Tab-separated table of N, CA, C and O in Angstrom:
chain	number	residue	atom	x	y	z
O	1	MET	N	0.848	-1.177	0.000
O	1	MET	CA	0.000	0.000	0.000
O	1	MET	C	0.897	1.245	0.000
O	1	MET	O	1.806	1.385	0.796
O	2	SER	N	0.626	2.143	-0.905
O	2	SER	CA	1.449	3.347	-0.994
O	2	SER	C	0.857	4.462	-0.147
O	2	SER	O	-0.351	4.550	0.040
O	3	ARG	N	1.736	5.288	0.346
O	3	ARG	CA	1.316	6.428	1.148
O	3	ARG	C	1.032	7.618	0.248
O	3	ARG	O	1.711	7.788	-0.770
O	4	PRO	N	0.078	8.469	0.651
O	4	PRO	CA	-0.139	9.685	-0.144
O	4	PRO	C	1.090	10.584	-0.019
O	4	PRO	O	1.736	10.653	1.018
O	5	VAL	N	1.394	11.246	-1.094
O	5	VAL	CA	2.536	12.151	-1.104
O	5	VAL	C	2.166	13.401	-0.324
O	5	VAL	O	1.141	14.031	-0.578
O	6	GLN	N	3.009	13.749	0.652
O	6	GLN	CA	2.764	14.969	1.406
O	6	GLN	C	3.613	16.074	0.826
O	6	GLN	O	4.823	15.937	0.709
O	7	ARG	N	2.942	17.133	0.454
O	7	ARG	CA	3.639	18.289	-0.079
O	7	ARG	C	3.912	19.265	1.050
O	7	ARG	O	3.095	19.413	1.952
O	8	PRO	N	5.050	19.942	0.980
O	8	PRO	CA	5.320	20.925	2.035
O	8	PRO	C	4.294	22.049	1.979
O	8	PRO	O	3.837	22.443	0.912
O	9	ALA	N	3.931	22.535	3.152
O	9	ALA	CA	2.963	23.632	3.224
O	9	ALA	C	3.575	24.879	2.604
O	9	ALA	O	4.736	25.202	2.844
O	10	LEU	N	2.787	25.547	1.773
O	10	LEU	CA	3.252	26.790	1.172
O	10	LEU	C	3.248	27.883	2.227
O	10	LEU	O	2.317	27.971	3.030
O	11	PRO	N	4.271	28.715	2.231
O	11	PRO	CA	4.262	29.812	3.213
O	11	PRO	C	3.125	30.781	2.897
O	11	PRO	O	2.780	31.000	1.735
O	12	LEU	N	2.543	31.334	3.944
O	12	LEU	CA	1.464	32.300	3.742
O	12	LEU	C	2.004	33.561	3.092
O	12	LEU	O	3.058	34.062	3.471
O	13	ARG	N	1.270	34.046	2.107
O	13	ARG	CA	1.619	35.338	1.509
O	13	ARG	C	1.236	36.418	2.512
O	13	ARG	O	0.340	36.224	3.332
O	14	PRO	N	1.876	37.582	2.428
O	14	PRO	CA	1.500	38.653	3.367
O	14	PRO	C	0.030	39.040	3.232
O	14	PRO	O	-0.606	39.403	4.230
O	15	THR	N	-0.531	38.931	2.041
O	15	THR	CA	-1.940	39.274	1.856
O	15	THR	C	-2.832	38.323	2.643
O	15	THR	O	-3.816	38.744	3.248
O	16	ASP	N	-2.498	37.040	2.641
O	16	ASP	CA	-3.286	36.047	3.380
O	16	ASP	C	-3.216	36.325	4.882
O	16	ASP	O	-4.231	36.326	5.575
O	17	ARG	N	-2.013	36.537	5.356
O	17	ARG	CA	-1.800	36.768	6.786
O	17	ARG	C	-2.548	38.015	7.257
O	17	ARG	O	-3.240	37.989	8.276
O	18	PHE	N	-2.419	39.115	6.514
O	18	PHE	CA	-3.060	40.358	6.941
O	18	PHE	C	-4.573	40.298	6.804
O	18	PHE	O	-5.285	40.874	7.619
O	19	ALA	N	-5.088	39.622	5.801
O	19	ALA	CA	-6.545	39.485	5.675
O	19	ALA	C	-7.098	38.781	6.909
O	19	ALA	O	-8.110	39.204	7.473
O	20	GLU	N	-6.428	37.728	7.365
O	20	GLU	CA	-6.874	37.002	8.555
O	20	GLU	C	-6.740	37.858	9.821
O	20	GLU	O	-7.624	37.856	10.669
O	21	LEU	N	-5.622	38.587	9.948
O	21	LEU	CA	-5.430	39.456	11.113
O	21	LEU	C	-6.498	40.547	11.173
O	21	LEU	O	-7.094	40.800	12.224
O	22	LEU	N	-6.736	41.208	10.028
O	22	LEU	CA	-7.732	42.276	9.985
O	22	LEU	C	-9.129	41.730	10.259
O	22	LEU	O	-9.913	42.350	10.986
O	23	LEU	N	-9.445	40.580	9.707
O	23	LEU	CA	-10.751	39.961	9.955
O	23	LEU	C	-10.930	39.663	11.448
O	23	LEU	O	-11.990	39.923	12.012
O	24	ALA	N	-9.891	39.157	12.088
O	24	ALA	CA	-9.993	38.841	13.516
O	24	ALA	C	-10.291	40.090	14.340
O	24	ALA	O	-11.098	40.046	15.279
O	25	VAL	N	-9.681	41.212	13.990
O	25	VAL	CA	-9.924	42.462	14.717
O	25	VAL	C	-11.319	43.009	14.414
O	25	VAL	O	-12.062	43.384	15.324
O	26	LEU	N	-11.693	43.050	13.149
O	26	LEU	CA	-12.974	43.656	12.770
O	26	LEU	C	-14.181	42.793	13.136
O	26	LEU	O	-15.305	43.280	13.158
O	27	SER	N	-13.944	41.518	13.452
O	27	SER	CA	-15.047	40.660	13.885
O	27	SER	C	-15.081	40.515	15.398
O	27	SER	O	-15.914	39.794	15.942
O	28	GLY	N	-14.158	41.186	16.095
O	28	GLY	CA	-14.154	41.152	17.549
O	28	GLY	C	-13.457	39.954	18.153
O	28	GLY	O	-13.494	39.748	19.360
O	29	GLN	N	-12.790	39.140	17.345
O	29	GLN	CA	-12.085	37.967	17.857
O	29	GLN	C	-10.754	38.330	18.502
O	29	GLN	O	-10.241	37.569	19.323
O	30	ARG	N	-10.189	39.467	18.089
O	30	ARG	CA	-8.932	39.952	18.660
O	30	ARG	C	-9.081	41.443	18.937
O	30	ARG	O	-9.801	42.140	18.232
O	31	PRO	N	-8.370	41.957	19.941
O	31	PRO	CA	-8.441	43.395	20.217
O	31	PRO	C	-7.653	44.187	19.176
O	31	PRO	O	-6.727	43.669	18.551
O	32	VAL	N	-8.030	45.441	18.992
O	32	VAL	CA	-7.372	46.298	18.006
O	32	VAL	C	-5.874	46.411	18.284
O	32	VAL	O	-5.069	46.391	17.357
O	33	HIS	N	-5.490	46.494	19.545
O	33	HIS	CA	-4.065	46.673	19.843
O	33	HIS	C	-3.206	45.500	19.368
O	33	HIS	O	-1.999	45.613	19.289
O	34	ALA	N	-3.825	44.382	18.997
O	34	ALA	CA	-3.072	43.260	18.432
O	34	ALA	C	-2.442	43.647	17.088
O	34	ALA	O	-1.496	43.004	16.640
O	35	MET	N	-2.964	44.703	16.462
O	35	MET	CA	-2.451	45.146	15.161
O	35	MET	C	-1.443	46.279	15.284
O	35	MET	O	-0.916	46.746	14.284
O	36	LEU	N	-1.148	46.732	16.490
O	36	LEU	CA	-0.281	47.889	16.681
O	36	LEU	C	1.071	47.734	15.988
O	36	LEU	O	1.520	48.615	15.273
O	37	ARG	N	1.723	46.616	16.132
O	37	ARG	CA	3.032	46.436	15.501
O	37	ARG	C	2.942	46.013	14.031
O	37	ARG	O	3.952	45.905	13.359
O	38	HIS	N	1.715	45.794	13.557
O	38	HIS	CA	1.510	45.383	12.167
O	38	HIS	C	0.967	46.506	11.296
O	38	HIS	O	0.547	46.273	10.170
O	39	THR	N	0.914	47.729	11.830
O	39	THR	CA	0.382	48.865	11.081
O	39	THR	C	1.392	50.004	11.055
O	39	THR	O	2.322	50.043	11.854
O	40	ALA	N	1.179	50.911	10.125
O	40	ALA	CA	2.017	52.111	10.017
O	40	ALA	C	1.147	53.254	9.535
O	40	ALA	O	0.129	53.048	8.862
O	41	GLY	N	1.543	54.463	9.882
O	41	GLY	CA	0.802	55.639	9.432
O	41	GLY	C	-0.598	55.681	10.017
O	41	GLY	O	-0.817	55.346	11.178
O	42	GLN	N	-1.559	56.092	9.202
O	42	GLN	CA	-2.951	56.262	9.629
O	42	GLN	C	-3.725	54.954	9.775
O	42	GLN	O	-4.858	54.960	10.253
O	43	ALA	N	-3.154	53.841	9.359
O	43	ALA	CA	-3.900	52.578	9.342
O	43	ALA	C	-4.419	52.180	10.717
O	43	ALA	O	-5.541	51.681	10.842
O	44	TYR	N	-3.622	52.388	11.758
O	44	TYR	CA	-4.075	52.001	13.095
O	44	TYR	C	-5.290	52.823	13.517
O	44	TYR	O	-6.262	52.274	14.051
O	45	ASP	N	-5.258	54.132	13.248
O	45	ASP	CA	-6.409	54.988	13.571
O	45	ASP	C	-7.645	54.571	12.776
O	45	ASP	O	-8.760	54.553	13.302
O	46	GLU	N	-7.464	54.232	11.495
O	46	GLU	CA	-8.580	53.769	10.666
O	46	GLU	C	-9.156	52.480	11.239
O	46	GLU	O	-10.370	52.298	11.305
O	47	LEU	N	-8.275	51.612	11.656
O	47	LEU	CA	-8.705	50.330	12.213
O	47	LEU	C	-9.481	50.518	13.519
O	47	LEU	O	-10.488	49.846	13.750
O	48	ILE	N	-9.044	51.448	14.349
O	48	ILE	CA	-9.768	51.745	15.591
O	48	ILE	C	-11.189	52.206	15.277
O	48	ILE	O	-12.158	51.721	15.862
O	49	ARG	N	-11.318	53.143	14.320
O	49	ARG	CA	-12.655	53.651	13.953
O	49	ARG	C	-13.537	52.537	13.407
O	49	ARG	O	-14.706	52.434	13.759
O	50	LEU	N	-12.982	51.695	12.558
O	50	LEU	CA	-13.770	50.596	12.001
O	50	LEU	C	-14.172	49.594	13.082
O	50	LEU	O	-15.316	49.155	13.131
O	51	ALA	N	-13.228	49.223	13.929
O	51	ALA	CA	-13.492	48.200	14.944
O	51	ALA	C	-14.524	48.649	15.970
O	51	ALA	O	-15.270	47.821	16.500
O	52	GLU	N	-14.595	49.943	16.253
O	52	GLU	CA	-15.581	50.452	17.218
O	52	GLU	C	-17.007	50.116	16.795
O	52	GLU	O	-17.868	49.889	17.632
O	53	ARG	N	-17.234	50.093	15.491
O	53	ARG	CA	-18.576	49.782	14.982
O	53	ARG	C	-18.830	48.282	14.905
O	53	ARG	O	-19.957	47.859	14.668
O	54	GLY	N	-17.780	47.462	15.050
O	54	GLY	CA	-17.939	46.013	14.973
O	54	GLY	C	-18.555	45.552	13.668
O	54	GLY	O	-19.505	44.778	13.673
O	55	PRO	N	-18.042	46.009	12.529
O	55	PRO	CA	-18.705	45.755	11.259
O	55	PRO	C	-18.783	44.296	10.821
O	55	PRO	O	-19.665	43.937	10.067
O	56	LEU	N	-17.912	43.459	11.317
O	56	LEU	CA	-17.928	42.060	10.887
O	56	LEU	C	-18.367	41.104	11.995
O	56	LEU	O	-18.218	39.900	11.874
O	57	ARG	N	-18.914	41.663	13.071
O	57	ARG	CA	-19.427	40.803	14.136
O	57	ARG	C	-20.752	40.220	13.690
O	57	ARG	O	-21.599	40.915	13.139
O	58	THR	N	-20.916	38.948	13.919
O	58	THR	CA	-22.145	38.274	13.504
O	58	THR	C	-22.692	37.454	14.656
O	58	THR	O	-21.966	37.072	15.561
O	59	ARG	N	-23.964	37.178	14.583
O	59	ARG	CA	-24.602	36.323	15.591
O	59	ARG	C	-24.666	34.882	15.097
O	59	ARG	O	-24.815	33.981	15.879
O	60	GLY	N	-24.553	34.694	13.808
O	60	GLY	CA	-24.657	33.356	13.243
O	60	GLY	C	-23.297	32.815	12.856
O	60	GLY	O	-22.416	32.651	13.691
O	61	ALA	N	-23.144	32.589	11.582
O	61	ALA	CA	-21.907	32.006	11.067
O	61	ALA	C	-20.720	32.930	11.313
O	61	ALA	O	-20.825	34.147	11.171
O	62	ARG	N	-19.617	32.352	11.679
O	62	ARG	CA	-18.386	33.113	11.914
O	62	ARG	C	-17.834	33.584	10.568
O	62	ARG	O	-17.770	32.815	9.608
O	63	PRO	N	-17.444	34.860	10.453
O	63	PRO	CA	-16.942	35.355	9.167
O	63	PRO	C	-15.607	34.696	8.798
O	63	PRO	O	-14.788	34.409	9.665
O	64	VAL	N	-15.444	34.460	7.501
O	64	VAL	CA	-14.227	33.847	6.988
O	64	VAL	C	-13.767	34.583	5.733
O	64	VAL	O	-14.573	35.192	5.026
O	65	VAL	N	-12.485	34.512	5.457
O	65	VAL	CA	-11.944	35.072	4.220
O	65	VAL	C	-12.252	34.063	3.114
O	65	VAL	O	-11.818	32.926	3.168
O	66	ARG	N	-13.012	34.495	2.126
O	66	ARG	CA	-13.378	33.600	1.023
O	66	ARG	C	-12.435	33.714	-0.163
O	66	ARG	O	-12.220	32.744	-0.871
O	67	ASP	N	-11.919	34.908	-0.400
O	67	ASP	CA	-11.088	35.113	-1.586
O	67	ASP	C	-10.217	36.341	-1.356
O	67	ASP	O	-10.628	37.266	-0.675
O	68	ILE	N	-9.032	36.322	-1.933
O	68	ILE	CA	-8.122	37.458	-1.824
O	68	ILE	C	-7.543	37.752	-3.198
O	68	ILE	O	-7.172	36.843	-3.938
O	69	GLY	N	-7.477	39.021	-3.527
O	69	GLY	CA	-6.831	39.459	-4.757
O	69	GLY	C	-5.870	40.587	-4.423
O	69	GLY	O	-6.018	41.238	-3.392
O	70	TRP	N	-4.893	40.795	-5.268
O	70	TRP	CA	-3.925	41.850	-4.977
O	70	TRP	C	-3.271	42.365	-6.244
O	70	TRP	O	-3.329	41.744	-7.302
O	71	PHE	N	-2.662	43.530	-6.090
O	71	PHE	CA	-1.951	44.206	-7.163
O	71	PHE	C	-0.709	44.828	-6.544
O	71	PHE	O	-0.766	45.358	-5.436
O	72	GLU	N	0.413	44.743	-7.235
O	72	GLU	CA	1.648	45.358	-6.753
O	72	GLU	C	1.939	46.600	-7.589
O	72	GLU	O	2.479	46.493	-8.683
O	73	PRO	N	1.562	47.797	-7.088
O	73	PRO	CA	1.791	49.022	-7.853
O	73	PRO	C	3.275	49.367	-7.975
O	73	PRO	O	3.675	50.080	-8.892
O	74	ARG	N	4.066	48.862	-7.041
O	74	ARG	CA	5.517	49.040	-7.088
O	74	ARG	C	6.131	47.999	-6.164
O	74	ARG	O	5.433	47.407	-5.331
O	75	GLU	N	7.415	47.798	-6.300
O	75	GLU	CA	8.092	46.848	-5.421
O	75	GLU	C	7.982	47.325	-3.974
O	75	GLU	O	8.190	48.503	-3.679
O	76	GLY	N	7.595	46.421	-3.080
O	76	GLY	CA	7.477	46.768	-1.676
O	76	GLY	C	6.124	47.317	-1.279
O	76	GLY	O	5.946	47.763	-0.142
O	77	ALA	N	5.156	47.284	-2.186
O	77	ALA	CA	3.795	47.746	-1.883
O	77	ALA	C	2.786	46.791	-2.513
O	77	ALA	O	2.966	46.355	-3.650
O	78	ILE	N	1.757	46.480	-1.769
O	78	ILE	CA	0.687	45.607	-2.256
O	78	ILE	C	-0.641	46.245	-1.912
O	78	ILE	O	-0.868	46.632	-0.764
O	79	GLU	N	-1.524	46.348	-2.889
O	79	GLU	CA	-2.897	46.772	-2.658
O	79	GLU	C	-3.758	45.528	-2.821
O	79	GLU	O	-3.702	44.874	-3.856
O	80	ALA	N	-4.512	45.205	-1.775
O	80	ALA	CA	-5.239	43.942	-1.758
O	80	ALA	C	-6.708	44.140	-1.415
O	80	ALA	O	-7.091	45.156	-0.841
O	81	PHE	N	-7.506	43.138	-1.780
O	81	PHE	CA	-8.905	43.092	-1.365
O	81	PHE	C	-9.191	41.675	-0.893
O	81	PHE	O	-8.533	40.720	-1.307
O	82	ALA	N	-10.157	41.572	-0.011
O	82	ALA	CA	-10.599	40.263	0.459
O	82	ALA	C	-12.114	40.245	0.474
O	82	ALA	O	-12.747	41.230	0.853
O	83	ARG	N	-12.675	39.138	0.044
O	83	ARG	CA	-14.118	38.931	0.162
O	83	ARG	C	-14.334	38.183	1.474
O	83	ARG	O	-13.765	37.120	1.691
O	84	ILE	N	-15.157	38.762	2.329
O	84	ILE	CA	-15.425	38.195	3.643
O	84	ILE	C	-16.845	37.655	3.651
O	84	ILE	O	-17.790	38.392	3.358
O	85	GLY	N	-16.996	36.396	3.961
O	85	GLY	CA	-18.315	35.783	3.993
O	85	GLY	C	-18.712	35.382	5.400
O	85	GLY	O	-17.877	34.945	6.191
O	86	ALA	N	-19.973	35.562	5.702
O	86	ALA	CA	-20.563	35.095	6.958
O	86	ALA	C	-21.959	34.596	6.614
O	86	ALA	O	-22.853	35.392	6.352
O	87	GLY	N	-22.096	33.305	6.532
O	87	GLY	CA	-23.375	32.749	6.083
O	87	GLY	C	-23.587	33.127	4.623
O	87	GLY	O	-22.707	32.937	3.786
O	88	ASP	N	-24.736	33.729	4.320
O	88	ASP	CA	-25.010	34.135	2.943
O	88	ASP	C	-24.659	35.597	2.678
O	88	ASP	O	-24.921	36.120	1.605
O	89	ARG	N	-24.051	36.277	3.655
O	89	ARG	CA	-23.642	37.685	3.494
O	89	ARG	C	-22.213	37.755	3.008
O	89	ARG	O	-21.366	36.968	3.406
O	90	LEU	N	-21.937	38.735	2.168
O	90	LEU	CA	-20.601	38.934	1.623
O	90	LEU	C	-20.224	40.396	1.794
O	90	LEU	O	-21.013	41.286	1.492
O	91	ARG	N	-19.023	40.651	2.298
O	91	ARG	CA	-18.509	42.014	2.481
O	91	ARG	C	-17.170	42.105	1.774
O	91	ARG	O	-16.518	41.093	1.510
O	92	ALA	N	-16.734	43.324	1.519
O	92	ALA	CA	-15.439	43.556	0.875
O	92	ALA	C	-14.537	44.326	1.828
O	92	ALA	O	-14.984	45.249	2.513
O	93	MET	N	-13.276	43.933	1.858
O	93	MET	CA	-12.285	44.620	2.671
O	93	MET	C	-11.088	44.915	1.775
O	93	MET	O	-10.631	44.041	1.044
O	94	ALA	N	-10.619	46.144	1.802
O	94	ALA	CA	-9.437	46.529	1.024
O	94	ALA	C	-8.365	46.993	1.994
O	94	ALA	O	-8.664	47.597	3.023
O	95	PHE	N	-7.118	46.687	1.656
O	95	PHE	CA	-6.017	47.118	2.512
O	95	PHE	C	-4.746	47.271	1.688
O	95	PHE	O	-4.613	46.694	0.611
O	96	ARG	N	-3.844	48.083	2.193
O	96	ARG	CA	-2.558	48.312	1.539
O	96	ARG	C	-1.452	47.870	2.483
O	96	ARG	O	-1.497	48.169	3.682
O	97	LEU	N	-0.488	47.162	1.942
O	97	LEU	CA	0.664	46.713	2.703
O	97	LEU	C	1.920	47.347	2.116
O	97	LEU	O	2.033	47.484	0.906
O	98	GLU	N	2.836	47.721	2.990
O	98	GLU	CA	4.128	48.242	2.542
O	98	GLU	C	5.222	47.565	3.347
O	98	GLU	O	5.083	47.364	4.553
O	99	ARG	N	6.280	47.196	2.644
O	99	ARG	CA	7.409	46.547	3.306
O	99	ARG	C	8.385	47.619	3.778
O	99	ARG	O	8.821	48.466	3.007
O	100	GLY	N	8.732	47.560	5.059
O	100	GLY	CA	9.640	48.542	5.646
O	100	GLY	C	11.098	48.185	5.414
O	100	GLY	O	11.427	47.141	4.840
O	101	ARG	N	11.950	49.054	5.879
O	101	ARG	CA	13.398	48.812	5.756
O	101	ARG	C	13.830	47.544	6.478
O	101	ARG	O	14.826	46.936	6.138
O	102	ASP	N	13.059	47.172	7.501
O	102	ASP	CA	13.358	45.943	8.240
O	102	ASP	C	12.802	44.700	7.540
O	102	ASP	O	12.842	43.603	8.074
O	103	LEU	N	12.240	44.888	6.322
O	103	LEU	CA	11.670	43.845	5.470
O	103	LEU	C	10.374	43.249	6.020
O	103	LEU	O	9.899	42.243	5.508
O	104	ARG	N	9.786	43.868	7.034
O	104	ARG	CA	8.496	43.414	7.552
O	104	ARG	C	7.377	44.158	6.836
O	104	ARG	O	7.484	45.345	6.566
O	105	TRP	N	6.307	43.444	6.551
O	105	TRP	CA	5.123	44.042	5.936
O	105	TRP	C	4.272	44.675	7.024
O	105	TRP	O	4.100	44.114	8.103
O	106	ARG	N	3.734	45.853	6.718
O	106	ARG	CA	2.818	46.546	7.630
O	106	ARG	C	1.624	47.070	6.831
O	106	ARG	O	1.766	47.480	5.687
O	107	CYS	N	0.498	47.079	7.472
O	107	CYS	CA	-0.716	47.602	6.862
O	107	CYS	C	-0.671	49.121	6.982
O	107	CYS	O	-0.479	49.662	8.069
O	108	THR	N	-0.854	49.813	5.853
O	108	THR	CA	-0.822	51.275	5.867
O	108	THR	C	-2.184	51.896	5.566
O	108	THR	O	-2.336	53.111	5.675
O	109	ALA	N	-3.161	51.086	5.200
O	109	ALA	CA	-4.529	51.576	4.958
O	109	ALA	C	-5.482	50.397	4.995
O	109	ALA	O	-5.120	49.276	4.602
O	110	VAL	N	-6.694	50.653	5.470
O	110	VAL	CA	-7.722	49.614	5.486
O	110	VAL	C	-9.082	50.268	5.295
O	110	VAL	O	-9.352	51.337	5.835
O	111	GLU	N	-9.911	49.633	4.481
O	111	GLU	CA	-11.280	50.091	4.237
O	111	GLU	C	-12.191	48.882	4.202
O	111	GLU	O	-11.774	47.802	3.809
O	112	LEU	N	-13.422	49.103	4.577
O	112	LEU	CA	-14.403	48.032	4.563
O	112	LEU	C	-15.582	48.468	3.734
O	112	LEU	O	-16.135	49.544	3.959
O	113	GLY	N	-15.949	47.662	2.770
O	113	GLY	CA	-17.083	47.978	1.906
O	113	GLY	C	-18.365	47.430	2.484
O	113	GLY	O	-18.371	46.552	3.329
O	114	GLY	N	-19.443	47.947	2.014
O	114	GLY	CA	-20.755	47.513	2.477
O	114	GLY	C	-21.786	48.480	1.974
O	114	GLY	O	-21.503	49.303	1.103
O	115	PRO	N	-22.963	48.409	2.526
O	115	PRO	CA	-23.985	49.362	2.099
O	115	PRO	C	-23.512	50.786	2.350
O	115	PRO	O	-23.005	51.099	3.417
O	116	ARG	N	-23.622	51.610	1.339
O	116	ARG	CA	-23.203	53.006	1.482
O	116	ARG	C	-24.328	53.820	2.063
O	116	ARG	O	-25.492	53.622	1.720
O	117	PRO	N	-23.998	54.752	2.950
O	117	PRO	CA	-25.054	55.596	3.511
O	117	PRO	C	-25.671	56.466	2.429
O	117	PRO	O	-24.981	56.924	1.519
O	118	ARG	N	-26.960	56.670	2.532
O	118	ARG	CA	-27.653	57.518	1.558
O	118	ARG	C	-27.361	58.966	1.816
O	118	ARG	O	-27.263	59.398	2.951
O	119	ARG	N	-27.256	59.718	0.742
O	119	ARG	CA	-27.082	61.161	0.856
O	119	ARG	C	-28.449	61.804	1.092
O	119	ARG	O	-29.451	61.310	0.609
O	120	ALA	N	-28.418	62.892	1.775
O	120	ALA	CA	-29.681	63.609	2.023
O	120	ALA	C	-30.271	64.043	0.674
O	120	ALA	O	-29.578	64.536	-0.192
O	121	GLY	N	-31.552	63.816	0.528
O	121	GLY	CA	-32.251	64.245	-0.674
O	121	GLY	C	-32.205	63.243	-1.823
O	121	GLY	O	-32.689	63.515	-2.904
O	122	THR	N	-31.653	62.015	-1.610
O	122	THR	CA	-31.648	61.009	-2.674
O	122	THR	C	-32.494	59.832	-2.248
O	122	THR	O	-32.723	59.597	-1.086
O	123	ARG	N	-32.930	59.099	-3.225
O	123	ARG	CA	-33.766	57.909	-2.943
O	123	ARG	C	-33.070	56.653	-3.344
O	123	ARG	O	-32.355	56.503	-4.173
C-alpha cells in the first residue's frame, strides 16, 4: 500500500496573513491593539474607527476570508482586497501593505465595503 505524497505547506503570503489578522480584529475575535506592531501611518487609527462599529461581528456564522486578490503598484507595496463571507452575506475589505526597511510588511490603509449611507435628498 502506498502512502499519499505529502507536499510541504506553502508559506502564507503577506496578503493572506493580513486578511486574517484584519478579519480577527474587525469581527471582535482579537483586540485592536493586536495590530499595533503590524500597522504604520494612519492605518491604526482607521482600524480603531472601524473596529468600534464592529462591522464584521455576527450572531450566526463566523466570518471567513473567502477570496483574496492583490496588485503590486511598485516593489514593496501591495494593494489587496478580500471577500469576507458570513453565512449568505458577503462584504469587501481593502487594505494596503508596505514593506519597511526591516523587510516586515505593515498595513498602511484599510477600508471596509458595504452598504453606502444615503445622501440627504436622494432615494
